[in-house]
PDB file of C-alpha atoms in Angstrom:
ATOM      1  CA  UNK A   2      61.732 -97.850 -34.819  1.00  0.00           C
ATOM      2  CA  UNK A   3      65.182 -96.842 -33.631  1.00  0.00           C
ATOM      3  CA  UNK A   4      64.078 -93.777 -31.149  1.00  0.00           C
ATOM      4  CA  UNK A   5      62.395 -95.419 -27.985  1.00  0.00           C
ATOM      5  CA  UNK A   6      60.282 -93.475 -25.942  1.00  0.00           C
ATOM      6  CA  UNK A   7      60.495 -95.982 -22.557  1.00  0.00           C
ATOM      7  CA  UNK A   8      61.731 -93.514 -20.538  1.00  0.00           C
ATOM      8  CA  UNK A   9      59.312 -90.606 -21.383  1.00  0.00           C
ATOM      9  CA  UNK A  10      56.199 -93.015 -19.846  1.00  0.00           C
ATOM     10  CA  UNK A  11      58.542 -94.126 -16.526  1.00  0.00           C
ATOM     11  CA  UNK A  12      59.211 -90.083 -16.466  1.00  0.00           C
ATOM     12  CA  UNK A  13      54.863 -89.905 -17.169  1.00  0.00           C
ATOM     13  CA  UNK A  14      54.293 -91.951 -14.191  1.00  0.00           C
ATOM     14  CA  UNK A  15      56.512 -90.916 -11.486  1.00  0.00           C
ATOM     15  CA  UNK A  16      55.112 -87.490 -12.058  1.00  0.00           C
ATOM     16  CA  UNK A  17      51.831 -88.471 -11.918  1.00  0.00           C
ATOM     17  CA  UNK A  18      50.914 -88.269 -15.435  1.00  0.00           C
ATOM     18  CA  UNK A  19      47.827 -90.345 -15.702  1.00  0.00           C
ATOM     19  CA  UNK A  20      46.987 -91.226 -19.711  1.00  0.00           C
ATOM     20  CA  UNK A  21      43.591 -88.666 -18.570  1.00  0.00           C
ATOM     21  CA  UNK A  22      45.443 -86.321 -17.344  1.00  0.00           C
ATOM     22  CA  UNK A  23      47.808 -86.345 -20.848  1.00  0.00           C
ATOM     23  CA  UNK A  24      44.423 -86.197 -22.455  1.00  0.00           C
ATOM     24  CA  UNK A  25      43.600 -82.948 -20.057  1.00  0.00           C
ATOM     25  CA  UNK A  26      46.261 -80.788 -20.682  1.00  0.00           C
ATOM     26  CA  UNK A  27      46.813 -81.696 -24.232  1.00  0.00           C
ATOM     27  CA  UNK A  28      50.032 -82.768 -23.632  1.00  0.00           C
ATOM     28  CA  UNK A  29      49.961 -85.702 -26.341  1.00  0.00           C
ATOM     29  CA  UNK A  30      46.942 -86.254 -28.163  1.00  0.00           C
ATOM     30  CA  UNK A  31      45.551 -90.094 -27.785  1.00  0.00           C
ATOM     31  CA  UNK A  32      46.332 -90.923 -31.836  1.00  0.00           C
ATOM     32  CA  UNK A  33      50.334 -89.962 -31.474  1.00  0.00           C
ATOM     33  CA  UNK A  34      50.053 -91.850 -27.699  1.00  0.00           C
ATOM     34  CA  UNK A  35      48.540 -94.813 -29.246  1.00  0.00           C
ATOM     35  CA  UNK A  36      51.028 -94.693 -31.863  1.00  0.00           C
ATOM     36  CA  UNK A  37      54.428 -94.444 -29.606  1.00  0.00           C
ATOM     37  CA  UNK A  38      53.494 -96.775 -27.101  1.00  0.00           C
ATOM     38  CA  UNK A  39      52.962 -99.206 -30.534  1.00  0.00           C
ATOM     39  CA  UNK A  40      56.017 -98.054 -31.645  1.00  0.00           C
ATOM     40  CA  UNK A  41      54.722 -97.144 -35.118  1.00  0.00           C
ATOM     41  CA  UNK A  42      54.673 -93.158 -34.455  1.00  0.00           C
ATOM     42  CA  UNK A  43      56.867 -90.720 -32.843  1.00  0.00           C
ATOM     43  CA  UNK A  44      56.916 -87.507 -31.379  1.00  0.00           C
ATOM     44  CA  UNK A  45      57.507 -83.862 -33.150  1.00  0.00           C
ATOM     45  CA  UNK A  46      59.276 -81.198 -31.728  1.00  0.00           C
ATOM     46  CA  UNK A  47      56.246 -78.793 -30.270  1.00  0.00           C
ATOM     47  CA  UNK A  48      55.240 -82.195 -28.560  1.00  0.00           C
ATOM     48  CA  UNK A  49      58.823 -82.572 -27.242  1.00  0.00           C
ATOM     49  CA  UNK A  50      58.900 -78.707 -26.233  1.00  0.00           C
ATOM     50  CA  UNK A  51      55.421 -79.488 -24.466  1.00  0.00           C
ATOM     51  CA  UNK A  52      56.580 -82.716 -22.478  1.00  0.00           C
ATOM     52  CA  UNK A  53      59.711 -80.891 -21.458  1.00  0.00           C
ATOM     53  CA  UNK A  54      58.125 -77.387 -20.493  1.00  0.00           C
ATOM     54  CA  UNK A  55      55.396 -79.790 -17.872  1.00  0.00           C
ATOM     55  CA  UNK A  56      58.333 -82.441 -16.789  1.00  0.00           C
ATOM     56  CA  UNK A  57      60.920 -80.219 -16.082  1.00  0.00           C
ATOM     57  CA  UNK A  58      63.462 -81.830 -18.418  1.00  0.00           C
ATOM     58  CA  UNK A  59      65.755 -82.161 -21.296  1.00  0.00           C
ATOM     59  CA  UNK A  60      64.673 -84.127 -24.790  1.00  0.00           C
ATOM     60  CA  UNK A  61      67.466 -86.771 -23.777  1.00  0.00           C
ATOM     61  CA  UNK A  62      65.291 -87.524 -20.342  1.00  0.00           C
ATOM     62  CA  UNK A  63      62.279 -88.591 -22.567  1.00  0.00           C
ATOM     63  CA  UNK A  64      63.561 -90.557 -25.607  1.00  0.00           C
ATOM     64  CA  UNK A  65      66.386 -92.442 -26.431  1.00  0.00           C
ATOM     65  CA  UNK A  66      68.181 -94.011 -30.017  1.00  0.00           C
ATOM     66  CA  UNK A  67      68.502 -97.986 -30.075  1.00  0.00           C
ATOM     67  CA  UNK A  68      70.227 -98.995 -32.778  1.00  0.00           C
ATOM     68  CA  UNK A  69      68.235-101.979 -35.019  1.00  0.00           C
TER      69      UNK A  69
END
């Protein structure tokens, strides 16, 4: 998958985003979590919106294109 989400789960954890504390505040529900850390899902754009509103950040900040 060309979109990689590496910098959304290093942006997770310096926050103090546990995988619970997702879970908790229904950030990312554990199916689509399963799937991007797999790298066989994504994320849509109320997800994005959600991440962004509770990280303090811009789309860019969580996900990057890699080209294959």
């Amino acid at each position: 998958m060309p979109i990689k989400y590496d910098k959304m789960f290093a942006l997770l954890k310096e926050k103090g985003y546990t995988t619970y504390r997702i879970r908790q505040e229904k950030l990312i529900g554990q199916a689509t979590m399963t799937a991007v850390k797999n790298g066989t899902g994504g994320l849509d754009a109320k997800t994005i919106g959600r991440l962004c509103e509770a990280l303090d950040c811009q789309p860019g900040d969580l996900m990057e294109y890699v080209k294959d």
